[in-house]
Amino acid sequence: IRQSSPVIENCCITGCDGYEAGGIKCDYRSSPYIIDCLTINNHGSYTGGIDLDNESSPIILNCDFSGNTSESSAGGIAIRYASEPVIIGCRISNNHATSYGGGVYLYKSAPRMMNCLISGNSAEVGGGLINSNGTGFLDNITIVDNIADFGGAIHCVYQGGMTIANSIIRNNS
């Protein structure tokens, strides 16, 4: 999805393999609506599930990002370079990244995530979420049962900061 804003609703994106993203790639100011979709069991060299890049600001509602894998970072969702998605009611679970961000990889961006579950993800750094040079607002988020060598739940680096409110963070290692 490049410089466009389609509506993607009630879809299952599964078993895909890609370089930057196994499932969905949003690039260059794209702002799609992604509603009630499954992005499961995809593989990407950089991102397994969905890659939101270069000022992309989609609305993502009630989606499931599960079982995706990445050879690098972002098993489930990558949010990069001034992207500002709104992610509501989503499940980000059982994803794996070899290096960074098993569930979510945030770089120089500012997502708003509400009513989401981030669970069972794994990576070397930031099992649930890694935030590098980004900000963001997480409200009513449950981050549980994620695994990493550094930052089982959340790992913030290089001036990465975020606001987390009304959330549960437990049983991460």
C-alpha positions as semicolon CSV with decimal commas, in nm:
position;residue;x (nm);y (nm);z (nm)
1;I;0,000;0,000;0,000
2;R;0,191;0,304;-0,124
3;Q;0,058;0,659;-0,104
4;S;-0,297;0,531;-0,086
5;S;-0,569;0,460;0,166
6;P;-0,782;0,155;0,086
7;V;-1,024;-0,013;0,323
8;I;-0,925;-0,373;0,402
9;E;-1,198;-0,551;0,595
10;N;-1,267;-0,910;0,705
11;C;-0,959;-1,050;0,533
12;C;-0,715;-1,326;0,622
13;I;-0,355;-1,271;0,516
14;T;-0,166;-1,592;0,586
15;G;0,129;-1,799;0,466
16;C;0,294;-1,507;0,283
17;D;0,666;-1,443;0,252
18;G;0,823;-1,106;0,173
19;Y;1,140;-0,905;0,204
20;E;1,026;-0,599;0,400
21;A;0,695;-0,741;0,521
22;G;0,551;-1,087;0,505
23;G;0,190;-0,968;0,544
24;I;0,116;-0,599;0,470
25;K;0,346;-0,307;0,384
26;C;0,214;0,052;0,422
27;D;0,453;0,313;0,287
28;Y;0,482;0,684;0,205
29;R;0,190;0,852;0,380
30;S;-0,055;0,566;0,339
31;S;-0,354;0,569;0,571
32;P;-0,567;0,261;0,510
33;Y;-0,843;0,134;0,733
34;I;-0,768;-0,226;0,832
35;I;-1,067;-0,375;1,011
36;D;-1,139;-0,725;1,151
37;C;-0,846;-0,887;0,969
38;L;-0,617;-1,178;1,048
39;T;-0,249;-1,144;0,963
40;I;-0,114;-1,481;1,069
41;N;0,177;-1,716;0,999
42;N;0,361;-1,483;0,760
43;H;0,738;-1,443;0,727
44;G;0,948;-1,144;0,629
45;S;1,317;-1,068;0,622
46;Y;1,245;-0,743;0,806
47;T;0,885;-0,764;0,936
48;G;0,666;-1,070;0,972
49;G;0,316;-0,922;1,000
50;I;0,266;-0,555;0,902
51;D;0,518;-0,278;0,831
52;L;0,394;0,082;0,876
53;D;0,661;0,306;0,727
54;N;0,738;0,665;0,618
55;E;0,457;0,873;0,769
56;S;0,189;0,608;0,731
57;S;-0,100;0,647;0,970
58;P;-0,352;0,367;0,929
59;I;-0,649;0,297;1,152
60;I;-0,627;-0,070;1,259
61;L;-0,932;-0,209;1,440
62;N;-0,996;-0,552;1,593
63;C;-0,718;-0,733;1,405
64;D;-0,508;-1,034;1,498
65;F;-0,134;-1,042;1,427
66;S;-0,023;-1,391;1,531
67;G;0,242;-1,647;1,448
68;N;0,442;-1,413;1,223
69;T;0,823;-1,433;1,207
70;S;1,105;-1,203;1,106
71;E;1,472;-1,270;1,043
72;S;1,552;-0,925;1,180
73;S;1,310;-0,708;1,378
74;A;0,934;-0,678;1,417
75;G;0,775;-1,019;1,433
76;G;0,423;-0,875;1,450
77;I;0,415;-0,500;1,373
78;A;0,683;-0,247;1,269
79;I;0,600;0,123;1,313
80;R;0,876;0,337;1,161
81;Y;0,978;0,683;1,045
82;A;0,713;0,932;1,161
83;S;0,423;0,689;1,129
84;E;0,131;0,754;1,364
85;P;-0,112;0,462;1,349
86;V;-0,415;0,422;1,571
87;I;-0,440;0,058;1,679
88;I;-0,751;-0,043;1,874
89;G;-0,871;-0,380;2,003
90;C;-0,594;-0,584;1,842
91;R;-0,417;-0,902;1,949
92;I;-0,042;-0,923;1,883
93;S;0,059;-1,270;1,992
94;N;0,303;-1,555;1,940
95;N;0,520;-1,362;1,694
96;H;0,899;-1,396;1,679
97;A;1,180;-1,167;1,564
98;T;1,540;-1,283;1,567
99;S;1,671;-0,946;1,688
100;Y;1,429;-0,671;1,800
101;G;1,061;-0,644;1,881
102;G;0,894;-0,982;1,889
103;G;0,550;-0,820;1,905
104;V;0,601;-0,453;1,812
105;Y;0,905;-0,263;1,681
106;L;0,872;0,114;1,716
107;Y;1,130;0,346;1,555
108;K;1,100;0,725;1,535
109;S;0,720;0,710;1,542
110;A;0,423;0,777;1,770
111;P;0,148;0,515;1,770
112;R;-0,170;0,526;1,976
113;M;-0,262;0,179;2,097
114;M;-0,574;0,110;2,300
115;N;-0,744;-0,205;2,431
116;C;-0,479;-0,438;2,286
117;L;-0,318;-0,761;2,399
118;I;0,056;-0,817;2,342
119;S;0,136;-1,174;2,452
120;G;0,359;-1,472;2,390
121;N;0,602;-1,288;2,160
122;S;0,978;-1,336;2,159
123;A;1,296;-1,163;2,042
124;E;1,651;-1,108;2,160
125;V;1,559;-0,750;2,264
126;G;1,206;-0,632;2,342
127;G;0,997;-0,947;2,353
128;G;0,667;-0,761;2,368
129;L;0,772;-0,419;2,237
130;I;1,089;-0,223;2,162
131;N;1,084;0,156;2,137
132;S;1,382;0,325;1,973
133;N;1,365;0,705;1,939
134;G;0,986;0,698;1,945
135;T;0,700;0,814;2,159
136;G;0,348;0,691;2,182
137;F;0,046;0,640;2,397
138;L;-0,064;0,299;2,521
139;D;-0,393;0,281;2,711
140;N;-0,560;-0,030;2,849
141;I;-0,288;-0,257;2,710
142;T;-0,210;-0,602;2,848
143;I;0,152;-0,710;2,796
144;V;0,200;-1,065;2,927
145;D;0,409;-1,380;2,875
146;N;0,665;-1,227;2,635
147;I;1,029;-1,342;2,631
148;A;1,356;-1,164;2,551
149;D;1,716;-1,154;2,670
150;F;1,670;-0,778;2,728
151;G;1,327;-0,633;2,806
152;G;1,080;-0,918;2,815
153;A;0,784;-0,678;2,814
154;I;0,921;-0,341;2,691
155;H;1,267;-0,219;2,598
156;C;1,318;0,159;2,542
157;V;1,643;0,286;2,389
158;Y;1,788;0,603;2,236
159;Q;1,551;0,854;2,392
160;G;1,251;0,632;2,334
161;G;0,968;0,732;2,564
162;M;0,599;0,662;2,585
163;T;0,299;0,708;2,808
164;I;0,137;0,391;2,940
165;A;-0,192;0,420;3,127
166;N;-0,449;0,176;3,273
167;S;-0,243;-0,124;3,164
168;I;-0,130;-0,464;3,290
169;I;0,232;-0,574;3,245
170;R;0,312;-0,909;3,404
171;N;0,481;-1,246;3,370
172;N;0,734;-1,138;3,106
173;S;1,091;-1,267;3,114
